Amino acid sequence: MNHAAQPVEPPRVETLHVRNYRALRDVRLKKLTPLTVLLGPNGGGKSTVFDVFAFLSECFTEGLKRAWDKRGRFRELRSRDSEGAIVIELQYRERPGTPLITYHLEIDEISRG
């Protein structure tokens, strides 16, 4: 009896919510699929969505402070003319049929003075 090994599906992001991160003032991407296409005008935030994932990856591999400093902190990251925290929230599943896991990152500026 020869049973072929079933391919293991990688974890999959299902939703992404970003607030006050560069061009993304308040964006929710829901029901993401393995093939998700982002369409929009220049400056609409398509590349910023990918930078959100790069930022999160760097937070885990290099540490939050280094990823934060690399991008210019609040001056460069927070959406222009906006107030409040930068929020990144994603929901993903480790494997199909497993519980949905929520990761929430909120960074706010503290006034010292």
Coordinates of C-alpha atoms in Angstrom, one line a residue:
M1 CA 0.0 0.0 0.0
N2 CA 1.6 3.2 -1.2
H3 CA 0.1 6.4 0.3
A4 CA 1.3 9.6 -1.2
A5 CA 1.9 12.3 1.5
Q6 CA -0.7 15.0 1.5
P7 CA 0.9 18.4 0.9
V8 CA 0.8 20.5 4.1
E9 CA -0.8 23.9 3.5
P10 CA 1.1 26.9 5.0
P11 CA -0.6 29.2 7.5
R12 CA -3.0 31.6 5.7
V13 CA -3.9 35.2 6.5
E14 CA -7.7 35.6 6.1
T15 CA -8.2 39.2 7.2
L16 CA -6.0 42.3 7.6
H17 CA -6.9 45.6 9.2
V18 CA -4.5 48.5 9.1
R19 CA -5.1 52.0 10.5
N20 CA -2.8 55.1 10.3
Y21 CA 0.0 53.3 8.5
R22 CA 1.3 55.5 5.7
A23 CA -1.3 55.6 2.9
L24 CA -3.6 53.2 4.8
R25 CA -5.8 55.3 7.0
D26 CA -8.4 52.6 7.8
V27 CA -8.3 49.6 5.5
R28 CA -9.9 46.2 6.0
L29 CA -9.1 43.3 3.7
K30 CA -11.5 40.4 4.3
K31 CA -11.9 36.9 3.0
L32 CA -8.3 36.9 1.6
T33 CA -7.7 33.9 -0.6
P34 CA -4.4 32.2 -1.6
L35 CA -4.5 34.4 -4.7
T36 CA -5.5 38.0 -3.8
V37 CA -5.1 40.8 -6.4
L38 CA -4.8 44.4 -5.3
L39 CA -6.0 47.0 -7.8
G40 CA -6.0 50.7 -7.4
P41 CA -4.5 54.0 -8.5
N42 CA -1.0 55.1 -7.9
G43 CA -0.5 56.2 -4.3
G44 CA -3.5 54.2 -3.2
G45 CA -1.6 52.0 -0.8
K46 CA -1.1 48.7 -2.7
S47 CA 2.7 48.7 -2.0
T48 CA 2.0 49.7 1.6
V49 CA 0.0 46.5 2.1
F50 CA 3.2 44.6 1.3
D51 CA 5.3 46.8 3.5
V52 CA 2.9 46.0 6.4
F53 CA 3.8 42.3 6.0
A54 CA 7.5 43.2 5.7
F55 CA 7.3 45.4 8.8
L56 CA 5.7 42.6 10.8
S57 CA 8.3 40.1 9.6
E58 CA 11.1 42.4 10.7
C59 CA 9.4 42.9 14.1
F60 CA 9.6 39.2 14.7
T61 CA 13.1 38.6 13.2
E62 CA 14.9 41.8 14.2
G63 CA 12.8 43.3 16.9
L64 CA 10.1 46.0 17.0
K65 CA 12.5 48.8 17.8
R66 CA 14.8 48.1 14.9
A67 CA 11.9 47.7 12.4
W68 CA 10.4 50.9 13.8
D69 CA 13.6 52.9 13.6
K70 CA 14.4 51.6 10.1
R71 CA 11.1 53.1 8.8
G72 CA 11.5 56.5 10.4
R73 CA 9.2 56.0 13.4
F74 CA 5.9 58.0 13.6
R75 CA 7.2 60.8 11.4
E76 CA 7.4 58.5 8.4
L77 CA 4.9 55.8 9.3
R78 CA 1.7 57.4 10.6
S79 CA -0.7 58.6 7.9
R80 CA -0.4 62.3 7.2
D81 CA -2.7 64.6 9.1
S82 CA -4.0 61.7 11.3
E83 CA -3.9 61.2 15.0
G84 CA -4.0 58.1 17.1
A85 CA -2.2 54.9 17.1
I86 CA -0.9 52.9 14.2
V87 CA -2.8 49.6 14.3
I88 CA -2.1 46.4 12.4
E89 CA -4.4 43.4 13.0
L90 CA -4.4 40.2 11.1
Q91 CA -6.3 37.0 11.5
Y92 CA -4.9 33.7 10.2
R93 CA -5.2 30.0 10.5
E94 CA -2.3 27.6 11.0
R95 CA -4.0 25.0 8.9
P96 CA -7.5 24.7 7.4
G97 CA -10.1 23.8 10.0
T98 CA -8.0 25.1 12.9
P99 CA -9.2 28.1 15.1
L100 CA -8.7 31.6 13.8
I101 CA -5.8 33.4 15.5
T102 CA -5.7 37.1 15.9
Y103 CA -2.5 39.1 16.1
H104 CA -3.0 42.8 17.1
L105 CA -0.2 45.4 17.1
E106 CA -0.9 48.9 18.3
I107 CA 1.8 51.6 18.5
D108 CA 1.1 55.0 19.9
E109 CA 3.3 58.0 20.5
I110 CA 3.9 59.1 24.0
S111 CA 4.5 62.8 24.6
R112 CA 7.5 63.4 26.9
G113 CA 7.5 66.8 28.1

